[in-house]
C-alpha positions as MATLAB code, in Angstrom:
seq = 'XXXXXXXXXXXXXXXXXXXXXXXXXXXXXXXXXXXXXXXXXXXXXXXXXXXXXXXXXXXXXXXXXXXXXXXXXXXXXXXXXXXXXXXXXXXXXXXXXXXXXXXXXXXXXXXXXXXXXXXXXXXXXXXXXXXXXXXXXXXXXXXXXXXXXXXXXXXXXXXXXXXXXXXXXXXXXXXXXXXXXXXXXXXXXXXXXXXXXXXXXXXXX';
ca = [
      14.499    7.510   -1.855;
      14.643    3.902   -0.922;
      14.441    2.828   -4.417;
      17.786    4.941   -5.952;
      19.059    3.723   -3.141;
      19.068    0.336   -3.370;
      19.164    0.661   -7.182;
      22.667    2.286   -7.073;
      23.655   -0.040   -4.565;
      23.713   -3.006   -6.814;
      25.650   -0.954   -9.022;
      29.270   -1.523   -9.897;
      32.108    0.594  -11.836;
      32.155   -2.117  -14.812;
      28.347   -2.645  -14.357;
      27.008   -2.486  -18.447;
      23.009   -3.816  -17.742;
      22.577   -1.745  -14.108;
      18.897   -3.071  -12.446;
      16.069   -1.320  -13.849;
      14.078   -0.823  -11.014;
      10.217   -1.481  -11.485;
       6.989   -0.303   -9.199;
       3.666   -2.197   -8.705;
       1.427   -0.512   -7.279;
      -2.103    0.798   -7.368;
      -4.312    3.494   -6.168;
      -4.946    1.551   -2.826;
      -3.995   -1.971   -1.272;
      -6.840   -3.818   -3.002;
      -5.779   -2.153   -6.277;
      -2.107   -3.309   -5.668;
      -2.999   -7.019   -4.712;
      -4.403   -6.831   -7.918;
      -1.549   -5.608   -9.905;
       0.718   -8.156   -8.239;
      -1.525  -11.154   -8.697;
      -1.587   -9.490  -12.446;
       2.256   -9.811  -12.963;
       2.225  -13.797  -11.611;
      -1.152  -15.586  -12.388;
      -1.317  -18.406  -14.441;
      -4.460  -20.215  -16.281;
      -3.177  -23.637  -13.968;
      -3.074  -21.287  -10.713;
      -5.438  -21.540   -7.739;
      -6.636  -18.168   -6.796;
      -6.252  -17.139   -3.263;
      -8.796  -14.391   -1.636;
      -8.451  -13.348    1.887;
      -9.225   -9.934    3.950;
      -7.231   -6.841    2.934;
      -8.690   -4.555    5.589;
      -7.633   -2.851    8.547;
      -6.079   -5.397   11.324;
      -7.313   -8.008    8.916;
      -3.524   -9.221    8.084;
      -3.274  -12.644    9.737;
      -5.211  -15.144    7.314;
      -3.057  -13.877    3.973;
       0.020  -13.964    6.119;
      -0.631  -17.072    7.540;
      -0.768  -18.059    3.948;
       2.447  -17.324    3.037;
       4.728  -19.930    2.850;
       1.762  -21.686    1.233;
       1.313  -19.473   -1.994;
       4.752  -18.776   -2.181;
       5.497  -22.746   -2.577;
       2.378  -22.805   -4.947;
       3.573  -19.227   -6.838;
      -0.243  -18.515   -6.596;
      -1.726  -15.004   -7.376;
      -3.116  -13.556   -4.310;
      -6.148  -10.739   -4.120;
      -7.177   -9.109   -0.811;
     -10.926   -7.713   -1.275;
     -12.222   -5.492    1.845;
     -13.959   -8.056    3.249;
     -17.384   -7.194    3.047;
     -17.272   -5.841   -0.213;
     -15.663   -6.568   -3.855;
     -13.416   -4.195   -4.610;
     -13.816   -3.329   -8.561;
     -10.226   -3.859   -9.330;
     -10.104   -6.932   -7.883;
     -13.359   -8.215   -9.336;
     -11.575   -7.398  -12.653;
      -8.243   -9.625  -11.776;
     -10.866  -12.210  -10.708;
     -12.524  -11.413  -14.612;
      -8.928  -12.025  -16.175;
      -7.708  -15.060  -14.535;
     -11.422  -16.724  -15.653;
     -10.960  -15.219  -18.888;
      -7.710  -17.118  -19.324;
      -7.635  -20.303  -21.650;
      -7.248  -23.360  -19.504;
      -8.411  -21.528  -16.047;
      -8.355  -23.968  -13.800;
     -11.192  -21.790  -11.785;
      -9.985  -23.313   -8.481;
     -10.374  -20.641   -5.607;
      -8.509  -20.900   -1.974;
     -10.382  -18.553    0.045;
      -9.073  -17.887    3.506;
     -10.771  -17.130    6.446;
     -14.262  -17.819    7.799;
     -17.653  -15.942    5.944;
     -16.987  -12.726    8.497;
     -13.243  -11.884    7.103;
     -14.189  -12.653    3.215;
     -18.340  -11.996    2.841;
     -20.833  -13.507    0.519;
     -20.369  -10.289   -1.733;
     -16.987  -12.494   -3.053;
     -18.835  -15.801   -2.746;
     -21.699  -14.833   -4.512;
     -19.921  -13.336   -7.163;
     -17.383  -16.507   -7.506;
     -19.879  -19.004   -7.907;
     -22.455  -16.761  -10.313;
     -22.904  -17.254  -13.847;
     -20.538  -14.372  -14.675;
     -17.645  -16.500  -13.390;
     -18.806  -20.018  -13.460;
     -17.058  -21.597  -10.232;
     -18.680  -24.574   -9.325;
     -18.840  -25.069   -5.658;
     -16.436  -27.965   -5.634;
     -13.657  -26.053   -6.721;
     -14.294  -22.932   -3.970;
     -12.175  -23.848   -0.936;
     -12.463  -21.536    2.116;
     -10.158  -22.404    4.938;
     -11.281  -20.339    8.059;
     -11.307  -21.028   11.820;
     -12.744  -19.172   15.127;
      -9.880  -16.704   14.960;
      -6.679  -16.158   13.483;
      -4.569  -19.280   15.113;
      -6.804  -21.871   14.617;
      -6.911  -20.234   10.762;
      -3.342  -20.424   10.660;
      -3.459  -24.166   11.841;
      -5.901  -25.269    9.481;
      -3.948  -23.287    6.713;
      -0.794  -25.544    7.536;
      -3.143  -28.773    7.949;
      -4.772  -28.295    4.296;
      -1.310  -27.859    2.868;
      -0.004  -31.098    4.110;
      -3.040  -33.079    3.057;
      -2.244  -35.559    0.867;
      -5.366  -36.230   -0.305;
      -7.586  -32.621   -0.348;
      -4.338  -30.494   -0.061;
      -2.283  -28.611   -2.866;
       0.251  -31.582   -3.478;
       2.887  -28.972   -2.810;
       5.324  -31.251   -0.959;
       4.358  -29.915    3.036;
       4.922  -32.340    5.315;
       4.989  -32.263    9.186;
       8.903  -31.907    9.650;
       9.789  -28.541    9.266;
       7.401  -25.631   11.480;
       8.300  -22.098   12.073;
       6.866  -20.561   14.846;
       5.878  -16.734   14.090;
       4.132  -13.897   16.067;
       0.078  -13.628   15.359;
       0.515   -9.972   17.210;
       2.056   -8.285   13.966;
       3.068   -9.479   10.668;
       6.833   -8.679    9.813;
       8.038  -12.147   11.219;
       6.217  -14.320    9.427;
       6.652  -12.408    5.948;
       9.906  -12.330    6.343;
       9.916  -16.098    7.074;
       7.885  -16.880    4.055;
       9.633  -17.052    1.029;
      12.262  -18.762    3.002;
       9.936  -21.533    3.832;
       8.467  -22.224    0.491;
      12.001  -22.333   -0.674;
      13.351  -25.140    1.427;
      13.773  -29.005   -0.249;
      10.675  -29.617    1.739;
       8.331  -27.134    2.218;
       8.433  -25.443    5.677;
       5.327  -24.385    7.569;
       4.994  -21.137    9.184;
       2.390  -21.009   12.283;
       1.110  -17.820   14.121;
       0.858  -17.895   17.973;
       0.628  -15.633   20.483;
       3.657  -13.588   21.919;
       2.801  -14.069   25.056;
       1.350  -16.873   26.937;
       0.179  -20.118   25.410;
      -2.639  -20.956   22.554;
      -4.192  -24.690   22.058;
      -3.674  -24.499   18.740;
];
């Protein structure tokens, strides 16, 4: 219902070529992470892996405003396990000529396991551990601090353009603020960061 919706609202009376509205989607969230990172991924692309399980949110969105600068493909595994439709998006973008078989992964070893690891850096895939870069702290606002350091790096970051002058502050309780904020970050002249913190109360991060 949403969908005719908004597809008849961008509609007008002299409208010849009205918006053809298009799904992507799979049988579950692991499936669809996989169908998005499908539609975008590139053979020059880093690939991006964090938690797509229950309450497991913050690291990807914390992320945000980084792969949206970077227009990276983005899969979110269960954690513990590898999901078989990701492990086949994972096949694809190796498959590619040119893959530049650079992997972001986010989080520490408890929110993506050494079922991903493993299979990254085994012969089937061919990673070398240089080019496997997890970014991970104790919990999700230290994450979401080092997330927002790497990306500035000059030296060992992206070279996306972050810099220290522009910082969003989001909620870490739930995840519509900072989503929201992301594309809208990645889009300024200079790259904006987006950091989680707590509603309430204060964090050291």
């Amino acid at each position: 219902a949403t969908l005719t919706a908004l597809t008849a609202a961008v509609r007008t009376a002299t409208d010849l070529t009205p918006a053809t509205p298009l799904r992507v989607s799979g049988a579950n969230r692991y499936a669809t992470s996989a169908a998005v990172a499908n539609r975008v991924m590139t053979p020059t692309d880093t690939l991006v892996i964090a938690n797509g399980s229950d309450g497991k949110w913050a690291d990807a969105i914390a992320a945000g405003q980084l792969v949206a600068a970077g227009g990276w493909p983005v899969l979110l595994p269960d954690g513990s396990t590898l999901d078989a439709t990701v492990k086949t998006e994972i096949d694809d973008w190796v498959a590619m000529p040119g893959s530049s078989l650079r992997v972001l992964i986010l989080g520490g070893p408890a929110s993506v396991g050494k079922a991903v690891t493993d299979y990254l850096l085994s012969d089937a895939v061919g990673l070398v551990p240089a080019n496997l870069r997890r970014v991970g702290g104790a919990e999700r606002y230290q994450t979401a601090l080092l997330i927002n350091v790497y990306a500035a790096d000059p030296i060992n970051g992206p070279g996306l353009g972050f810099n220290t002058d522009s910082i969003a502050l989001a909620s870490g309780s739930s995840p519509w603020d900072a989503l929201a904020s992301a594309s809208w970050a990645a889009s300024r002249p200079t790259p904006a960061h987006v950091h989680l913190v707590p509603s309430t109360g204060s964090d050291a991060n």
